[in-house]
Short mmCIF file of C-alpha atoms and ligand atoms in Angstrom, two decimals:
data_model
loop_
_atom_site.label_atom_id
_atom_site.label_comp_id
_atom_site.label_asym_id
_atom_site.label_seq_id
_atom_site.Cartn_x
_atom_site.Cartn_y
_atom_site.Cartn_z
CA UNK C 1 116.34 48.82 14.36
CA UNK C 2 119.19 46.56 15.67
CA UNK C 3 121.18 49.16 17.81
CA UNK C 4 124.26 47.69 17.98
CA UNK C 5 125.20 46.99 14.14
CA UNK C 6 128.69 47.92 13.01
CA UNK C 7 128.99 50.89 11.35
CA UNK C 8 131.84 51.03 9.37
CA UNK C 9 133.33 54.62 8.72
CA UNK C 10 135.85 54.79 5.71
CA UNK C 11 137.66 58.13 4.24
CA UNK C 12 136.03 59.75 0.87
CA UNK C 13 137.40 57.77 -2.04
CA UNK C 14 136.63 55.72 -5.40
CA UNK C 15 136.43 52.97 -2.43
CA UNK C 16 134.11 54.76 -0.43
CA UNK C 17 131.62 55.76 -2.89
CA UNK C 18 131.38 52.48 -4.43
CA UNK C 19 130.37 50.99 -0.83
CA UNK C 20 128.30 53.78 -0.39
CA UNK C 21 126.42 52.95 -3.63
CA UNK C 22 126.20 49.23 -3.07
CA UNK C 23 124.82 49.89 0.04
CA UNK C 24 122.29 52.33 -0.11
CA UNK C 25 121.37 49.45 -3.16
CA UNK C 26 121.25 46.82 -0.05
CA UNK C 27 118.39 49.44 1.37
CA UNK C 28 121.62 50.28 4.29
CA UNK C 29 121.63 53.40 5.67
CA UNK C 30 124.60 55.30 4.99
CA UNK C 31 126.15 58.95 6.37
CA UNK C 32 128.02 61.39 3.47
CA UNK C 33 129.15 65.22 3.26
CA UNK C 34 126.75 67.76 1.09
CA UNK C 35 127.87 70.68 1.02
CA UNK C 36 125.52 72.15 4.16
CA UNK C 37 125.35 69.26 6.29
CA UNK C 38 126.05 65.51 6.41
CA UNK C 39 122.97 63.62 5.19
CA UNK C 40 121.80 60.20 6.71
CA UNK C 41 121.20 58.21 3.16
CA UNK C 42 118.23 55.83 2.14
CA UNK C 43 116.93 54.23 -1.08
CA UNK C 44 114.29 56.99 -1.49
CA UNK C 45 112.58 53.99 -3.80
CA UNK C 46 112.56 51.70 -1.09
CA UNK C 47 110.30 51.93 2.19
CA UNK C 48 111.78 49.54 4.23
CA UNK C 49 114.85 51.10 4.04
CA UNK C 50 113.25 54.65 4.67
CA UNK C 51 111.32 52.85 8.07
CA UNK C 52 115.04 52.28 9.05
CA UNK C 53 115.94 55.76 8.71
CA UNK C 54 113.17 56.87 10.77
CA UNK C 55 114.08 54.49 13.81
CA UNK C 56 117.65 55.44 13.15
CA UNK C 57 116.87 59.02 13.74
CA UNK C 58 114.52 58.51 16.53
CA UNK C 59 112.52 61.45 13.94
CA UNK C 60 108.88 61.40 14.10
CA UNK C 61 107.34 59.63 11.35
CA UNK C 62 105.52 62.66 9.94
CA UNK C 63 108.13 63.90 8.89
CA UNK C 64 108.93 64.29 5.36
CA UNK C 65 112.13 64.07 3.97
CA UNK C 66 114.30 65.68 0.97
CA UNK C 67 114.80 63.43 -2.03
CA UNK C 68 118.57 64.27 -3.42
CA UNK C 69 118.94 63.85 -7.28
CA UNK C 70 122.00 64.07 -9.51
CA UNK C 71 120.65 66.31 -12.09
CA UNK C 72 117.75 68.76 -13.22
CA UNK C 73 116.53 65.63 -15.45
CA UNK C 74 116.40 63.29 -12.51
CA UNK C 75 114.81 66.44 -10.76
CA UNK C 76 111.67 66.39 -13.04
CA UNK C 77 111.08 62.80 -13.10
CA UNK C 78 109.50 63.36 -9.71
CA UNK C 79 108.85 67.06 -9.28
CA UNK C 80 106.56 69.06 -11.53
CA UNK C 81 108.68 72.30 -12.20
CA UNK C 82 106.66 75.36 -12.63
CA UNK C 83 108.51 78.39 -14.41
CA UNK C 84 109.77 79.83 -11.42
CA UNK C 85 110.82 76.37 -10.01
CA UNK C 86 113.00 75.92 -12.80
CA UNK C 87 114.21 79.10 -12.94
CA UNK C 88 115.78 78.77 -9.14
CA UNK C 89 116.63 75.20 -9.98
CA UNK C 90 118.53 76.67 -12.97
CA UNK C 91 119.92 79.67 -10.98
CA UNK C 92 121.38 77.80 -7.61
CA UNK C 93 121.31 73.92 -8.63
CA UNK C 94 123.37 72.08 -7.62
CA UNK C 95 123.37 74.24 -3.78
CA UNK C 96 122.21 74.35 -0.78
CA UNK C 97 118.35 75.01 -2.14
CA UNK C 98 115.77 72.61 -1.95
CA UNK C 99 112.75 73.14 -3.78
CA UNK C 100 109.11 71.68 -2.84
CA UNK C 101 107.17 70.82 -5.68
CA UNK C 102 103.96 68.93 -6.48
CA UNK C 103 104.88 64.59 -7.29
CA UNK C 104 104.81 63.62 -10.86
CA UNK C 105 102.15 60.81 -11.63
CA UNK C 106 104.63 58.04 -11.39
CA UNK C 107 106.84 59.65 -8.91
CA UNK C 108 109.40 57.11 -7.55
CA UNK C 109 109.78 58.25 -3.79
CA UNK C 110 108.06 55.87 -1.39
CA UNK C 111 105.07 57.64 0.40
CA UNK C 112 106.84 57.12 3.78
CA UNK C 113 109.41 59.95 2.81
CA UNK C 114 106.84 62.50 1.76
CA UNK C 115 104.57 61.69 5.01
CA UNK C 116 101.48 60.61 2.52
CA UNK C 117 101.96 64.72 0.47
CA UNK C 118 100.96 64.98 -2.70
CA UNK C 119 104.48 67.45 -2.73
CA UNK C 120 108.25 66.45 -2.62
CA UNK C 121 111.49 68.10 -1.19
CA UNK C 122 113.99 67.73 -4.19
CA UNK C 123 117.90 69.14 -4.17
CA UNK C 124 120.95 68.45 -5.84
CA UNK C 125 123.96 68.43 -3.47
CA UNK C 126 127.00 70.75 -4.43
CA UNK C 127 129.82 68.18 -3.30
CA UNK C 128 131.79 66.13 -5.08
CA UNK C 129 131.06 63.08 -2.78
CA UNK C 130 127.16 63.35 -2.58
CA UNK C 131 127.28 64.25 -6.60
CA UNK C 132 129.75 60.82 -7.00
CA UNK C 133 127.34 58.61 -4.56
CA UNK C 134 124.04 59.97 -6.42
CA UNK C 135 125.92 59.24 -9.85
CA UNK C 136 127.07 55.35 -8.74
CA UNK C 137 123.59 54.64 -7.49
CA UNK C 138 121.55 56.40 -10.11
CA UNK C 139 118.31 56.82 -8.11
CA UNK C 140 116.93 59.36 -5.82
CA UNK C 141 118.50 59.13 -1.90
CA UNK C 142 116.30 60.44 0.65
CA UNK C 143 118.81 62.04 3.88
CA UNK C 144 117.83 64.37 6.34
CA UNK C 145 120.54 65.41 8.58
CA UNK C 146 123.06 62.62 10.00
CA UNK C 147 121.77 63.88 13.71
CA UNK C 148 119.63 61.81 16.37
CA UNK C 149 116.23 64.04 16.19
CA UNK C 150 116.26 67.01 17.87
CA UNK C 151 120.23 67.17 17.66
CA UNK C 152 122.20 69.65 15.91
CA UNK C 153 122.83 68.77 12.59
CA UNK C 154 126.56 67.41 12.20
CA UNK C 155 128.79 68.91 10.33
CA UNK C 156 131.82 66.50 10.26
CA UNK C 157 132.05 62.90 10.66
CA UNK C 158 132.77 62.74 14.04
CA UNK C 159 129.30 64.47 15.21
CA UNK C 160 127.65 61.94 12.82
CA UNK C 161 129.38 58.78 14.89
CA UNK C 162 128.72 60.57 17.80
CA UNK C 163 125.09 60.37 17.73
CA UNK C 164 124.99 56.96 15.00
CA UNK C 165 127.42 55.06 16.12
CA UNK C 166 125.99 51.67 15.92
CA UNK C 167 122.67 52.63 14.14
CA UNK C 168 124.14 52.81 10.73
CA UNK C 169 125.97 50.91 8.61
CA UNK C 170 128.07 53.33 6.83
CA UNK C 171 129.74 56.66 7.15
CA UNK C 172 131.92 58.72 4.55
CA UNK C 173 134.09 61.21 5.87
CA UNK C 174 134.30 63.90 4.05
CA UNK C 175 136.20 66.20 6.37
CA UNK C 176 134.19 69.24 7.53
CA UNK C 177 131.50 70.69 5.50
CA UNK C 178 131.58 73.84 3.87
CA UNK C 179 128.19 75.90 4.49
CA UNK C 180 127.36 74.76 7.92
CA UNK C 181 123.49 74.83 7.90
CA UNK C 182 121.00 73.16 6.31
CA UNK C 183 119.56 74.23 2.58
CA UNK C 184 116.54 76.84 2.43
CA UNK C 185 113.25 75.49 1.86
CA UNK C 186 111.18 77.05 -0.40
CA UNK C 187 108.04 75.84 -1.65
CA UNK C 188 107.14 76.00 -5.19
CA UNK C 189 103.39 74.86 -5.50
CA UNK C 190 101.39 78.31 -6.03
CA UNK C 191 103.75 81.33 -5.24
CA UNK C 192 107.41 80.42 -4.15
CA UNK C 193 106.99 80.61 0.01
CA UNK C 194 109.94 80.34 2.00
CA UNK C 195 109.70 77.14 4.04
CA UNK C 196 112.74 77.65 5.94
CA UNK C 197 115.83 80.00 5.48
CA UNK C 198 119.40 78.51 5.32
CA UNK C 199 122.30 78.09 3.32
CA UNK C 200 121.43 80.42 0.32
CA UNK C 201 119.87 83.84 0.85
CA UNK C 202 116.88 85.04 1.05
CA UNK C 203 118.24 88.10 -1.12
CA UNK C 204 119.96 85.89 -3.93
CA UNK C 205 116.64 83.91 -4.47
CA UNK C 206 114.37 86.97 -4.74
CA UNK C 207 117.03 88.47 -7.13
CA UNK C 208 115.72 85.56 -9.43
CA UNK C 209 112.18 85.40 -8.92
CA UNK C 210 111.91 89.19 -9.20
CA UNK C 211 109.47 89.08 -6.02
CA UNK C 212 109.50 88.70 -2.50
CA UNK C 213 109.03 85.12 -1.05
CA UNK C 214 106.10 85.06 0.72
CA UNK C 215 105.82 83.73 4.75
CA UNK C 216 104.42 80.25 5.91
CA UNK C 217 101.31 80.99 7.90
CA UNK C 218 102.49 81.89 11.70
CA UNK C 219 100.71 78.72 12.90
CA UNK C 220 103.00 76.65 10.80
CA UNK C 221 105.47 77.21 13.13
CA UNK C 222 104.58 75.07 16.47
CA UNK C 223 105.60 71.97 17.94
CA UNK C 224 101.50 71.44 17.65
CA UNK C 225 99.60 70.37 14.51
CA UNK C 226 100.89 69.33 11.45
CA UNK C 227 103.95 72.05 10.01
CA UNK C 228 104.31 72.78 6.14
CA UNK C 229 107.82 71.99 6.98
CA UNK C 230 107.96 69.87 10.51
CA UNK C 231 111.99 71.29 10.54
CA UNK C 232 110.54 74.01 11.50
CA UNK C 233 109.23 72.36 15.16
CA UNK C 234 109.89 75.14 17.53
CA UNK C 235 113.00 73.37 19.11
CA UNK C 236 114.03 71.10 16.37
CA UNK C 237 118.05 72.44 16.71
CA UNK C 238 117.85 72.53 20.61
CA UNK C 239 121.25 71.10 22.34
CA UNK C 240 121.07 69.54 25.70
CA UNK C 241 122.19 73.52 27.79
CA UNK C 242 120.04 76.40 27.83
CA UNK C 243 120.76 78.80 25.59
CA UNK C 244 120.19 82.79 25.49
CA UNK C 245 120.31 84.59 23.26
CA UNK C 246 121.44 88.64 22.54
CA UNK C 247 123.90 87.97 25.40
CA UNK C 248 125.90 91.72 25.96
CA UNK C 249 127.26 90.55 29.00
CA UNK C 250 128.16 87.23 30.61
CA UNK C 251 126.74 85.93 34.51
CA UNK C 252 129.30 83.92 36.21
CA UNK C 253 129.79 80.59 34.90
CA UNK C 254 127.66 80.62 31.27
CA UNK C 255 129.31 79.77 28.52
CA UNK C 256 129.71 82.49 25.95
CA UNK C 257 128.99 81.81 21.96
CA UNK C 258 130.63 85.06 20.41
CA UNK C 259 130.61 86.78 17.04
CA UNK C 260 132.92 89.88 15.91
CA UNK C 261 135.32 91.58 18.75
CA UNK C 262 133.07 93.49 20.69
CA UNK C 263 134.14 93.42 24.40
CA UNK C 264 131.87 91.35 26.67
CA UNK C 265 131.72 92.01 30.07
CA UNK C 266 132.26 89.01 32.56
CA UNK C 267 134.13 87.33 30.16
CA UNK C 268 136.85 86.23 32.47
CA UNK C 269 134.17 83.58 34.93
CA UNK C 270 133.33 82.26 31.54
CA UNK C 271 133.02 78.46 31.24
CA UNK C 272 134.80 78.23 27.94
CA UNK C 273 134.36 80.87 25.04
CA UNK C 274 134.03 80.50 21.48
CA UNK C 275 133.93 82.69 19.05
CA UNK C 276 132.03 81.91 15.50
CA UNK C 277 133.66 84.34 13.55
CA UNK C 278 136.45 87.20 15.04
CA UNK C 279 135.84 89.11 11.98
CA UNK C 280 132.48 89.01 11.94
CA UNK C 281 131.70 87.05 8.59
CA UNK C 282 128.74 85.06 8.53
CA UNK C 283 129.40 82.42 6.12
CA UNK C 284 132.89 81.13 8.55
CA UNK C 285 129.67 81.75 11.53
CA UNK C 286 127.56 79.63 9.72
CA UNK C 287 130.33 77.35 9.04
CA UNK C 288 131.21 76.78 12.85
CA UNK C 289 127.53 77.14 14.11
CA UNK C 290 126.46 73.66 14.66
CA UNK C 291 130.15 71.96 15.88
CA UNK C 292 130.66 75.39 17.82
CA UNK C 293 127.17 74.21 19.45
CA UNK C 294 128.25 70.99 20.18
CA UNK C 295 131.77 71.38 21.77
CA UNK C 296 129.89 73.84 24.49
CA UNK C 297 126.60 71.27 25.36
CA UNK C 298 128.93 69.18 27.59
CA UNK C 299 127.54 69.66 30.50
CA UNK C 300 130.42 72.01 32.02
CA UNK C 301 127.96 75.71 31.34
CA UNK C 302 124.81 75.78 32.87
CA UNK C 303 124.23 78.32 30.14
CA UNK C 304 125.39 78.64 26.81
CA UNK C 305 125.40 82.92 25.90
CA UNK C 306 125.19 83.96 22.35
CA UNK C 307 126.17 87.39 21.48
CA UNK C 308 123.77 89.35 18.78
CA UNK C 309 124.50 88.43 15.24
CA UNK C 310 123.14 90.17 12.27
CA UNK C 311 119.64 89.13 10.20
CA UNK C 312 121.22 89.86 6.95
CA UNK C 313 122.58 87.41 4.44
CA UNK C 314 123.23 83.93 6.02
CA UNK C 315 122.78 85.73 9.51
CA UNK C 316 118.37 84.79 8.83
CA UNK C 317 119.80 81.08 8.84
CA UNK C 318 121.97 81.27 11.77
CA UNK C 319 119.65 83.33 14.36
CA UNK C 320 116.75 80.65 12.91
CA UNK C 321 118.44 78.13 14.51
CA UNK C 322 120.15 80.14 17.06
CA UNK C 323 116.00 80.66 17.95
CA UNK C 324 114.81 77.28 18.15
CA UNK C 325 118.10 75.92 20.08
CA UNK C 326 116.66 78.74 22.69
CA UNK C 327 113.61 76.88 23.20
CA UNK C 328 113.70 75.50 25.82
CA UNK C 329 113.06 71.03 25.75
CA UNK C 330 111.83 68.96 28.39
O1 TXA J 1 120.85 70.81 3.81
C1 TXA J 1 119.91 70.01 3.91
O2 TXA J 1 118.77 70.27 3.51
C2 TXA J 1 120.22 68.66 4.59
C3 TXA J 1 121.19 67.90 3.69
C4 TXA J 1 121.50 66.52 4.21
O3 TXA J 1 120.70 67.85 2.37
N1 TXA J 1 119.02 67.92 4.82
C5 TXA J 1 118.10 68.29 5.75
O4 TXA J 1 117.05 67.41 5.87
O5 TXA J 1 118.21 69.29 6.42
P1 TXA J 1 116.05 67.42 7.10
O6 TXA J 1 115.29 66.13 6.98
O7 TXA J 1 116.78 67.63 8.37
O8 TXA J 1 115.08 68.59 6.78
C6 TXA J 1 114.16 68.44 5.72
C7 TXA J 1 113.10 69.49 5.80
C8 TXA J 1 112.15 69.28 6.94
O9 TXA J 1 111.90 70.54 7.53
C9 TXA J 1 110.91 68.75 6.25
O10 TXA J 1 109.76 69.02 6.96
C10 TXA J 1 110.96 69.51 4.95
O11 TXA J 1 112.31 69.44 4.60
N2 TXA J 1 110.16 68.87 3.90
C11 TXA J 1 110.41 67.72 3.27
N3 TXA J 1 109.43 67.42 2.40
C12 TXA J 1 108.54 68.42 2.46
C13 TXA J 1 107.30 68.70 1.80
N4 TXA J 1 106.80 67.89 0.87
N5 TXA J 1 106.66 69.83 2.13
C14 TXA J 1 107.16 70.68 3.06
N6 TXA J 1 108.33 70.46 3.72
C15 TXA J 1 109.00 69.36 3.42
MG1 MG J 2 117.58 67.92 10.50
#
């Protein structure tokens, strides 16, 4: 793509949405709040557009991207819905779930955004500017996170023009998100399998089916071969500093990424110190996770510390990508 086009960045509005809409009907690519992350839009009906997105991102072409619908009936013109798929799409629609379910016959998302699958990633967005965008336009928008691949995912609109700038032609800002991370995964097509864990529980989705979500094969996970969801590449959420993890005590010069009030020793030759949630509540950790992530990968830390943080609730989300942001990138 043309690096170098203008992107234009204008404040959520009536304005805003409408050039959102128009442009997304141009095939432009175009940056808006959900409520997990910010979402890098295409026409998910048009494949040059979605071949734009892709060079945009730098994100390898295999793969496969969420289609984002306004409603359950825009849902099942391209997803087959099995009982239990509509009964989480019922349950946590519109949220930060995204369900994986076989293509209807005429199925109107281009091939090139479900990597050649005979499956597609469908969610409805719970924010009133995704929900206004997806209403204007009135067809399905493909967006994986508004991140360079392999970046954190942004969470306001400054982390999207910070990585974008110049790639894209349109950004609505939205302010800062509300849920932080990305939407769980979980694939409907033969018993519900959880793809990848994020925004909504584990718990609150097993509540519903009345039965545990089963894993993805361990091989699924690995930077070789072809993943049942490629977000799940070992370092997918890696920032530019090391990062270690169940840090109880700080060496000289590391940057520390805290959670609750415990003391930590060495605190004082820290780098710079923030803390995701005093309190320790997961959902304001979640929240600050990725922009927390950011503001310490500048260079200053040699390593960026993360205290422990707990595997319940949102805390499977948040040490998921705590994990993969460990691994270390050439
Ligand atoms: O919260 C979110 O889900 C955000 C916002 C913008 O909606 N989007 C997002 O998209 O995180 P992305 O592209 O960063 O992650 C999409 C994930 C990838 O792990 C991809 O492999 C998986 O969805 N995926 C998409 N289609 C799939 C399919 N047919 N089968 C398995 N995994 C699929
Ligand atoms: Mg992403």
């Amino acid at each position: 793509m043309e690096v170098g086009l203008k992107t234009l960045v204008l404040p959520a509005g009536a304005a805003a949405n409408a050039a959102a809409a128009r442009t997304l009907a141009e095939g432009g690519l175009v940056a808006f709040p959900t409520e997990t992350v910010y979402g890098l839009g295409a026409d998910a009906t048009n494949p040059a557009a979605i071949a734009r997105l892709y060079q945009a991102k730098g994100r390898p072409a295999f793969n496969p991207l969420i289609a984002h619908v306004g409603d359950i009936g825009a849902a099942r013109q391209i997803g087959q819905f099995d009982a239990q798929a509509l009964a989480l799409a019922e349950a946590f629609w519109p949220g930060p779930l995204t369900l994986v379910v076989p293509k209807t016959p005429d199925c109107a998302v281009a091939d090139l955004a479900t990597a050649g699958l005979d499956t597609v990633a469908i969610r409805i967005p719970a924010h009133p500017v995704a929900s206004e965008i997806l209403r204007l336009f009135g067809r399905p928008v493909v967006a994986p996170s508004a991140n360079l691949s392999g970046h954190v995912s942004p969470t306001t609109a400054d982390h999207v023009r910070s990585d974008l700038d110049g790639r894209i032609d349109l950004i609505v800002d939205g302010g800062a998100v509300a849920v932080g991370v990305e939407s769980t995964i979980v694939g409907c097509f033969g018993t519900p399998m959880l793809l990848r864990p994020g925004g909504l529980p584990r718990a609150e989705i097993e509540r519903v089916l009345g039965r545990a979500l089963l894993q993805p094969p361990a091989d699924a996970d690995s930077d070789s071969g072809q993943p049942l969801a490629p977000g799940m590449l070992a370092s997918h959420y890696a920032p530019r500093t090391k990062v270690r993890l169940h840090a109880d005590r700080l060496e000289p010069g590391e940057a520390l990424l805290a959670f609750g009030s415990h003391p930590v020793p060495g605190i004082d030759a820290a780098a710079a110190v923030m803390n995701l949630s005093v309190g320790g509540d997961l959902a304001e950790a979640a929240a600050n996770l990725f922009g927390y992530l950011r503001a310490l990968d500048t260079g200053s830390a040699y390593t960026i510390a993360v205290m422990p943080i707990p595997d319940d609730g949102l805390g499977e989300a948040i040490n998921d990508r705590l994990r993969r942001a460990a691994v270390g990138r050439e």
